[in-house]
Tab-separated table of C-alpha atoms and ligand atoms in Angstrom:
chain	number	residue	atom	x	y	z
A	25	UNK	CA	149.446	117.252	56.143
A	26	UNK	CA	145.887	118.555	56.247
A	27	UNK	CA	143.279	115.894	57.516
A	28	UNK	CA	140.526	114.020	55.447
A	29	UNK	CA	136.798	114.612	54.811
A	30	UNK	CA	134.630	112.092	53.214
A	31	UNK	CA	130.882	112.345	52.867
A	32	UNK	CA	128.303	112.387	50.380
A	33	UNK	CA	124.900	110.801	49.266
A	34	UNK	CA	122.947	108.470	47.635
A	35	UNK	CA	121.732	109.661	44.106
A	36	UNK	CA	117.730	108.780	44.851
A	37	UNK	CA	116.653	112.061	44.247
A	38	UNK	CA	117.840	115.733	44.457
A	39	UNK	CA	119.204	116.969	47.927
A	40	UNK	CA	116.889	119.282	50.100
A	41	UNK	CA	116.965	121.821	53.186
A	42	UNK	CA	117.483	118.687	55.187
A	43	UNK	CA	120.623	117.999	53.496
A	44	UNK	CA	121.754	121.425	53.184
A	45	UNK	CA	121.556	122.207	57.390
A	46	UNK	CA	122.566	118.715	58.308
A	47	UNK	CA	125.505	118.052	55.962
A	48	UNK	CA	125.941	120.263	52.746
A	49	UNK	CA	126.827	123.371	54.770
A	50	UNK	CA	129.636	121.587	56.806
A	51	UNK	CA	130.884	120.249	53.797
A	52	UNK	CA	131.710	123.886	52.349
A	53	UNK	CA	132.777	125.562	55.598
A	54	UNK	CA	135.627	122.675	56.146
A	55	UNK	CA	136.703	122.602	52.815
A	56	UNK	CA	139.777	124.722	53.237
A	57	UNK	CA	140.683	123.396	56.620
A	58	UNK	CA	140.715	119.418	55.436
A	59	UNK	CA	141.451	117.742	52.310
A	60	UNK	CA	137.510	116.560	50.956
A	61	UNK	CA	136.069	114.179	49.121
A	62	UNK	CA	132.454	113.977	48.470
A	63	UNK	CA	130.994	110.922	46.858
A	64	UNK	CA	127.950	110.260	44.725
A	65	UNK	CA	127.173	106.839	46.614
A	66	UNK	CA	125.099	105.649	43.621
A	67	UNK	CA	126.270	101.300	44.465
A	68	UNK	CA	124.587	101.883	47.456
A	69	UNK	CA	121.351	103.751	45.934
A	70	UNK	CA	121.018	100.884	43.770
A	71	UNK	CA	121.052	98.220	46.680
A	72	UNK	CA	117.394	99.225	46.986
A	73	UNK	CA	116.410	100.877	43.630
A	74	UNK	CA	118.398	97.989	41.734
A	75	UNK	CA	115.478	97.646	39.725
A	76	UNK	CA	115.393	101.401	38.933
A	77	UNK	CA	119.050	101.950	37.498
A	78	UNK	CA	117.758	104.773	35.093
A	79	UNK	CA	116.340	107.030	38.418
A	80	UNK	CA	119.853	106.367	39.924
A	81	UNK	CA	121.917	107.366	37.030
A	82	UNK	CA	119.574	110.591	36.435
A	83	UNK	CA	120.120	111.402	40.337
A	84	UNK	CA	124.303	110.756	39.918
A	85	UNK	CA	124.135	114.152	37.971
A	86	UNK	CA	121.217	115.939	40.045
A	87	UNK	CA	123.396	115.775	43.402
A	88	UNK	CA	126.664	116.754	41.762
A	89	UNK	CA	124.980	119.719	40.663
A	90	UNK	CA	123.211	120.264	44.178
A	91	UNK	CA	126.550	120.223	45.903
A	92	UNK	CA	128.677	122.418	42.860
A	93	UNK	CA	125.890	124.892	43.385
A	94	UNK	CA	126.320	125.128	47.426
A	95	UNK	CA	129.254	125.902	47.535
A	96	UNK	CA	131.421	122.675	47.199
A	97	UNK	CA	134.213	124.039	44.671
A	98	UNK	CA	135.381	121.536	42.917
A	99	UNK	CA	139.026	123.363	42.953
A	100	UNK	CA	139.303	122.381	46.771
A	101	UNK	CA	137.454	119.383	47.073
A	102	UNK	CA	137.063	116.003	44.818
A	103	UNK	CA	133.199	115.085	44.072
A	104	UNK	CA	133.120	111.050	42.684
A	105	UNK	CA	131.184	108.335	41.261
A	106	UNK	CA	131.189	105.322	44.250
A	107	UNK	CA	130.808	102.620	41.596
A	108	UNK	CA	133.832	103.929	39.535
A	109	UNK	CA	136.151	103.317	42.526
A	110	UNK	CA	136.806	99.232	42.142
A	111	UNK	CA	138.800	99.201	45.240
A	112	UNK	CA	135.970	100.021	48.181
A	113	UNK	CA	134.543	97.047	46.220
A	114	UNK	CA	137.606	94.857	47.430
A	115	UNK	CA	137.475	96.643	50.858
A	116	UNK	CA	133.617	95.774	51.060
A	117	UNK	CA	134.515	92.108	50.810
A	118	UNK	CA	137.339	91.573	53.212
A	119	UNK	CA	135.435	93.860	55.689
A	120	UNK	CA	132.239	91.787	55.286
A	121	UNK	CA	134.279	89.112	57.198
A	122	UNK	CA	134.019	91.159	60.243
A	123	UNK	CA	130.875	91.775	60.874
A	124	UNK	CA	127.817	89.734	62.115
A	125	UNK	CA	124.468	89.791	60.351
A	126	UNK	CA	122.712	90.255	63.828
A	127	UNK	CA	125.403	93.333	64.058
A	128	UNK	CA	123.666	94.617	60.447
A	129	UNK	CA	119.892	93.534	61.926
A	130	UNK	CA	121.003	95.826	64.827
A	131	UNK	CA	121.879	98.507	62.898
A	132	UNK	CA	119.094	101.542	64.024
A	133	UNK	CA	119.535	103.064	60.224
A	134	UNK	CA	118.886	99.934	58.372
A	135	UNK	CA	116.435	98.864	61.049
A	136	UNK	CA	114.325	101.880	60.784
A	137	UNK	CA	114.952	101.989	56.858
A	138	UNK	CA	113.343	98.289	56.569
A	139	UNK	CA	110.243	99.094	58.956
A	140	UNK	CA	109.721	102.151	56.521
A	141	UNK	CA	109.943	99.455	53.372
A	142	UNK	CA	107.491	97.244	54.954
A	143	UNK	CA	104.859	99.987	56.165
A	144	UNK	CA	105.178	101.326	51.963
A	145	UNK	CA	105.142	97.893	50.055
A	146	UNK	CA	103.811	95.267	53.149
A	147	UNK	CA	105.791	92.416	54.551
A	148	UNK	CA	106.410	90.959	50.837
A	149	UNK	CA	107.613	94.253	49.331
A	150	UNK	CA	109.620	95.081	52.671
A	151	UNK	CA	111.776	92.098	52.047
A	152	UNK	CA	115.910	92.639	52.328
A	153	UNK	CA	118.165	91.754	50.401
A	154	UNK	CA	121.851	90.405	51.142
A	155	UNK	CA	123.099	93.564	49.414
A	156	UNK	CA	120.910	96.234	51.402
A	157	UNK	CA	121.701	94.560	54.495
A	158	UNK	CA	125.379	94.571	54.184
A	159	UNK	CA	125.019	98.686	52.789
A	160	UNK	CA	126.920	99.392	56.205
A	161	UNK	CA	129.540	97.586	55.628
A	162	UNK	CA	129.849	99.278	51.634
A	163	UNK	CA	129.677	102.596	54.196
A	164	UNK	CA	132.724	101.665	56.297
A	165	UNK	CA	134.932	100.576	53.027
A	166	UNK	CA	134.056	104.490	51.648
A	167	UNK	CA	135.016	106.219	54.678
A	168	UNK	CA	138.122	103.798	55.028
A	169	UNK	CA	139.446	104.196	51.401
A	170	UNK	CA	139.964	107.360	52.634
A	171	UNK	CA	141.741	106.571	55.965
A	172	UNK	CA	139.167	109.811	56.536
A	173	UNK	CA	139.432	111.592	59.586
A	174	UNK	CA	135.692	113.650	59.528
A	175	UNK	CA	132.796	112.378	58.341
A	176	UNK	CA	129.889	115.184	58.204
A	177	UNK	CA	126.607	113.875	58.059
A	178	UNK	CA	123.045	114.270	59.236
A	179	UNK	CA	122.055	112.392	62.233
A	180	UNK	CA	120.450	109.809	60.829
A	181	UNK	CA	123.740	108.271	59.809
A	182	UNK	CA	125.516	107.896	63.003
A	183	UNK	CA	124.753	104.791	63.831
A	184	UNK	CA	126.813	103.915	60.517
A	185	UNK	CA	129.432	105.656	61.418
A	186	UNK	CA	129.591	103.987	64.633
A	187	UNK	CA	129.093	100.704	62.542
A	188	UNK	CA	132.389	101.817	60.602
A	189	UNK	CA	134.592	102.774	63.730
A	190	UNK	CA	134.282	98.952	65.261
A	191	UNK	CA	134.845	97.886	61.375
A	192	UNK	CA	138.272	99.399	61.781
A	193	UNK	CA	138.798	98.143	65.245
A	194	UNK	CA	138.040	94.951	64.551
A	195	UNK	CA	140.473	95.309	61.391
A	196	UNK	CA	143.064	96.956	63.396
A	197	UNK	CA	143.009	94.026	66.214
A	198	UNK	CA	143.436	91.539	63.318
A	199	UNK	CA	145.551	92.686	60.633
A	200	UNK	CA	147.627	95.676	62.489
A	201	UNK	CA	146.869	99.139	62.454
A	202	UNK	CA	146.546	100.373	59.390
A	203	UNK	CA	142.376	101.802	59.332
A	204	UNK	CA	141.962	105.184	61.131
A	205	UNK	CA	138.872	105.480	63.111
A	206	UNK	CA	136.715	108.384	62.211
A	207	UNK	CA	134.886	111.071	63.653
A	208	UNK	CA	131.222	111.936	62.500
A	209	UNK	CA	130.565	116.141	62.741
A	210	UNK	CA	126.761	116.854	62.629
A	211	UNK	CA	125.153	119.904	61.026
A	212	UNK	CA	123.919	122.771	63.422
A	213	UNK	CA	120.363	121.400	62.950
A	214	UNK	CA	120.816	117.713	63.198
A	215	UNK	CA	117.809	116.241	61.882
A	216	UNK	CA	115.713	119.367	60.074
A	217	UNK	CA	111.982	118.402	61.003
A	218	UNK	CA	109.337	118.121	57.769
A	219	UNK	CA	106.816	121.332	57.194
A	220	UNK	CA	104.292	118.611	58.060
A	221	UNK	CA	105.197	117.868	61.366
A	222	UNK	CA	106.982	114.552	60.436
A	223	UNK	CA	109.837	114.341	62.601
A	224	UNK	CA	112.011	114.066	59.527
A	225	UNK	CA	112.501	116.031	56.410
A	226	UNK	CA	112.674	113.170	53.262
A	227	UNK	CA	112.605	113.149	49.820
A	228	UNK	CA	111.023	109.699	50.278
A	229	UNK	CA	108.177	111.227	52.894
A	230	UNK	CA	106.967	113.671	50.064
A	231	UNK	CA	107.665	116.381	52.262
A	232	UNK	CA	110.714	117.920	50.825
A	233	UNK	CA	111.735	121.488	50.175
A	234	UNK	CA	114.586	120.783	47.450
A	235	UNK	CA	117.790	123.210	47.224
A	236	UNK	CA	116.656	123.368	43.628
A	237	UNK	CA	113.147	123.855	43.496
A	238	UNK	CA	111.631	127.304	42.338
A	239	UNK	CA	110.788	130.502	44.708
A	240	UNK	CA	106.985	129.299	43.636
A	241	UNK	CA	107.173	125.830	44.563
A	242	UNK	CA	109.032	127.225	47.941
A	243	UNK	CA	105.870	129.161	48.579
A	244	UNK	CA	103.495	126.672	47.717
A	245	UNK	CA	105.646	124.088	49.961
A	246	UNK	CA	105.363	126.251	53.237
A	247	UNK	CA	102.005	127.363	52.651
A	248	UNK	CA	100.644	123.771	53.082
A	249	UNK	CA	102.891	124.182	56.296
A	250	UNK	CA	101.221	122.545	59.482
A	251	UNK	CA	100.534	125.433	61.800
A	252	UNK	CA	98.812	125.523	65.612
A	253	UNK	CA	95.303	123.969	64.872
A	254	UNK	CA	93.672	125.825	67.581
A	255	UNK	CA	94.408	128.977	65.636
A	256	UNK	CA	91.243	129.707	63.389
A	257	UNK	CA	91.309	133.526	62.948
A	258	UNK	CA	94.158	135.659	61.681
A	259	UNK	CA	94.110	137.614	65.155
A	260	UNK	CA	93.801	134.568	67.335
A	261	UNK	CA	96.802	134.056	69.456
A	262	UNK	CA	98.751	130.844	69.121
A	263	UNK	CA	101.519	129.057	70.199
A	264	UNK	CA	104.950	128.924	68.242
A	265	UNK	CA	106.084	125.956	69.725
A	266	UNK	CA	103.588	123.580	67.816
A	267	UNK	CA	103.655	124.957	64.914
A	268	UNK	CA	105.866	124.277	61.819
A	269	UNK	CA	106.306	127.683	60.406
A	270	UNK	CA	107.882	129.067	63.686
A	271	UNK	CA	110.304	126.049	63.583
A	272	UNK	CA	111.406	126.974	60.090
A	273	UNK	CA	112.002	130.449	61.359
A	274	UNK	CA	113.871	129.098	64.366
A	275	UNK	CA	116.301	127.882	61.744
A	276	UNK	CA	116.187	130.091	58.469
A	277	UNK	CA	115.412	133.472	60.115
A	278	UNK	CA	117.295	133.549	63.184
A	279	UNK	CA	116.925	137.309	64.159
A	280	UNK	CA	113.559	137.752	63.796
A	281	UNK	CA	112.673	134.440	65.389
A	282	UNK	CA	111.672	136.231	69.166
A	283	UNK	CA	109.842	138.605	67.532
A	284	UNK	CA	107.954	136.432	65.423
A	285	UNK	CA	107.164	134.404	68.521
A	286	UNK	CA	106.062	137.149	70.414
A	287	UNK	CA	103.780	138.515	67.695
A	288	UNK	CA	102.372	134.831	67.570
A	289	UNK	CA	101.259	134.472	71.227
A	290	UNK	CA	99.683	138.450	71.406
A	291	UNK	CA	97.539	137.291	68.046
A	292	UNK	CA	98.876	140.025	65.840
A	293	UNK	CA	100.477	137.922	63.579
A	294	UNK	CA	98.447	136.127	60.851
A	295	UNK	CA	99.532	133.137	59.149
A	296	UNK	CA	99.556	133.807	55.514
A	297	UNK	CA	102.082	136.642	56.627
A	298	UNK	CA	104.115	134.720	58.841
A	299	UNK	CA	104.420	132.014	56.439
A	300	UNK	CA	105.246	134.587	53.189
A	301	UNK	CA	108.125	136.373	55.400
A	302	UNK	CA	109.477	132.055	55.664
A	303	UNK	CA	109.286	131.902	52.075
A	304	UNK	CA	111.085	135.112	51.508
A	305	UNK	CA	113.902	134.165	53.848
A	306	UNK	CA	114.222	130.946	52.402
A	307	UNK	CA	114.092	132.139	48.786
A	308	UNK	CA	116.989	134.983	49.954
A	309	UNK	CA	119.002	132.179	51.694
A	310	UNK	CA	119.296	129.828	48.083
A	311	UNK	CA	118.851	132.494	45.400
A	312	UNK	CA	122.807	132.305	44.602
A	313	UNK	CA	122.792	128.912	45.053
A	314	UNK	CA	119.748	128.527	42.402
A	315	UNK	CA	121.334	130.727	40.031
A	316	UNK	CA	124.770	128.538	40.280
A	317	UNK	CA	122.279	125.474	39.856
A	318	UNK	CA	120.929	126.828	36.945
A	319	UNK	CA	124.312	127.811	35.527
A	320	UNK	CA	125.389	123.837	35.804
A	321	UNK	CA	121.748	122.476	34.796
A	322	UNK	CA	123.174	124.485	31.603
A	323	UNK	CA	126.775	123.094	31.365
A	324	UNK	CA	126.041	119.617	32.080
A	325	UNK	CA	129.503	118.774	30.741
A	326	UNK	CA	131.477	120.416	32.615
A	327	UNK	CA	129.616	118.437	35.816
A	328	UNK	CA	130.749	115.420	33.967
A	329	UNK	CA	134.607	116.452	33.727
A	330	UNK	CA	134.503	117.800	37.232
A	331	UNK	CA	133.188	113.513	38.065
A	332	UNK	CA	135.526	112.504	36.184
A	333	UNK	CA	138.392	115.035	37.554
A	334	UNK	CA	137.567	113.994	40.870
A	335	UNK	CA	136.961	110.111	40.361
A	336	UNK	CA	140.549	109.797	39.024
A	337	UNK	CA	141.960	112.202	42.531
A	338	UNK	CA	139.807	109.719	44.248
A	339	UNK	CA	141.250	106.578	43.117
A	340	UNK	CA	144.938	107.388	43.805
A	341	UNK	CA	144.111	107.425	47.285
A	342	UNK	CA	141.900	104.160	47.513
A	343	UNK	CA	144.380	102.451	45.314
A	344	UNK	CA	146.918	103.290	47.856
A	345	UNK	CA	144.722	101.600	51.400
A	346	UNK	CA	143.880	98.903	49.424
A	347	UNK	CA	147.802	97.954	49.071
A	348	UNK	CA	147.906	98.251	52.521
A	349	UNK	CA	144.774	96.613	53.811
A	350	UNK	CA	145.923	93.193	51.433
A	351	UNK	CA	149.565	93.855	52.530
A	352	UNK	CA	148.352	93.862	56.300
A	353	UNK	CA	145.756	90.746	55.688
A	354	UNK	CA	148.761	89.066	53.437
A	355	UNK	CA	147.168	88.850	49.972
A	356	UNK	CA	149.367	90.918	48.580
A	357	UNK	CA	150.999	88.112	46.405
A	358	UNK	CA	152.695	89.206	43.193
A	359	UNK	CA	154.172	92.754	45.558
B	403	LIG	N1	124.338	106.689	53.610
B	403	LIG	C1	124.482	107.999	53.023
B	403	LIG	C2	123.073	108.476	52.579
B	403	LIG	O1	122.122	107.778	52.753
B	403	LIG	C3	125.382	107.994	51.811
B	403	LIG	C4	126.777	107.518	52.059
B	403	LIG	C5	127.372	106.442	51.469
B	403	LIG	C6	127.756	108.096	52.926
B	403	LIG	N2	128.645	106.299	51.889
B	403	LIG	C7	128.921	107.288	52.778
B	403	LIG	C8	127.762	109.185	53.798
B	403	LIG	C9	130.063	107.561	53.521
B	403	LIG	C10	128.927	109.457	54.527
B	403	LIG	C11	130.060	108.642	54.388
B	403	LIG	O2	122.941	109.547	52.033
């Protein structure tokens, strides 16, 4: 029997580089070796945009297209809809049982998530809700449903996957073993820095290169790059290390990357070149994917049947751990 895969994202907004070396690419190289599912985790987007249930449904559609148009095939793998699986619902409950809130306070994620709240909206606006709190717990009932061996994410999610893995231990010591523990796998790059020297790349930072933006916005994007300040003339010398561009080409043009730094430090390398040859790279890298994007932005249907295709291939699995989990916890009345 081939082993498990579940991962996915919230449906805020379309998925971007960060996504694509952190996650996205994992997801399509493993596909043949494990079994995948890939859900749209849209119940947990709305526990802080529940006030904003149009931007959530919009978003449902945007990252099924993202991830049909990098390469998830929807022949091998199952993409679904989170709220359209009742049963991690169920799971979310009996597992909430097992967990402290000072565990949840703890949580790094939701603890950096909240500071990020407060410093956008103040104190007031910053303020959590039961339901965002508990979004780790929601977390560990998706991966569970799936008794799912791999979970490949960026590294910002670790700390909920580490959240999940004492879920089921706690379970296991309980009810009997019947939750499998699983492993997170992060992306070669494990947290892709922002072109503006955030440490993070984040659709919610404004800093975002998206899988399906236009070669022109690319350009426009990496030109506003933040590049070695002390670097005034195109023949001054500079260093790569502090400057954004060179990063980028660490990652998205791997041979050329010594030469480029080379060129960089001897000052015969201007920056409106070095940051066009990015571009160019970049561009190269996603063009298929773009044109795949394109073909589903134009077939939105078929997106829809592929949700639905998947939902229902999703739900015969859940439907099957929740029997056991209420067997195991002995709810399991009218069996
Ligand atoms: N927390 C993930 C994000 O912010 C989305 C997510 C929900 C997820 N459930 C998951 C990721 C289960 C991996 C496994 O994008």
């Amino acid at each position: 029997m081939k082993k498990r895969i579940l991962t996915g994202d919230r449906p805020t907004g379309r998925l971007h580089l960060g996504h694509y070396v952190g996650s996205l690419l994992n997801r399509v190289k493993l596909q043949d070796e494990y079994e995948t599912y890939v859900l749209i985790a849209d119940v947990q987007a709305l526990t802080d945009n529940f006030d904003n249930p149009e931007k959530v449904r919009e978003n449902v559609l945007q990252v099924a297209m993202d991830n049909l148009a990098v390469g998830v095939d929807p022949k091998k793998s199952n993409i679904y809809i989170q709220s359209m699986i009742p049963e991690v619902a169920d799971l979310t409950v009996y597992y909430s049982n097992l967990v402290t809130i000072a565990r949840l306070q703890r949580n790094p994620t939701v603890k950096t998530e909240i500071s990020q709240k407060k410093a956008l909206f103040g104190e007031d606006g910053g303020s959590v809700t039961y339901g965002f709190l508990g979004y780790p717990i929601s977390q560990a009932a998706d991966i569970t449903a799936f008794n799912a061996d791999l979970v490949p994410v960026g590294e910002d999610q670790l700390p909920l996957i580490e959240q999940c893995r004492e879920i089921v231990r706690k379970f296991n010591s309980l009810y009997g073993e019947v939750l499998k523990e699983p492993e997170a796998l992060v992306g070669e790059v494990a947290r892709l820095k922002g072109l503006d020297g955030n440490t993070k790349m984040g659709k919610s930072l404004g800093n975002a290169i998206y899988i399906g933006d236009s070669e022109e916005e690319t350009i426009k994007k990496i030109n506003n790059a933040v590049t070695d300040p002390n670097k005034i003339k195109k023949d001054d010398p500079a260093e790569p290390n502090v400057c954004m561009v060179a990063y980028y080409h660490s990652i998205f043009s791997k041979n050329e990357y010594e030469d480029i730094c080379k060129e960089c430090r001897a000052g015969v390398r201007g920056c409106v070149n070095c940051k066009r040859q990015l571009a160019d790279n970049i561009n190269n890298e996603l063009s298929g994917i773009r044109e795949k994007r394109k073909y589903y932005e134009n077939h939105v249907d078929e997106v829809k049947e592929i949700l639905k295709q998947g939902t229902a291939n999703a739900r015969i699995i859940t439907k099957e751990t929740l029997k056991n989990v209420k067997k195991a916890m002995k709810i399991d009345y009218f069996e």
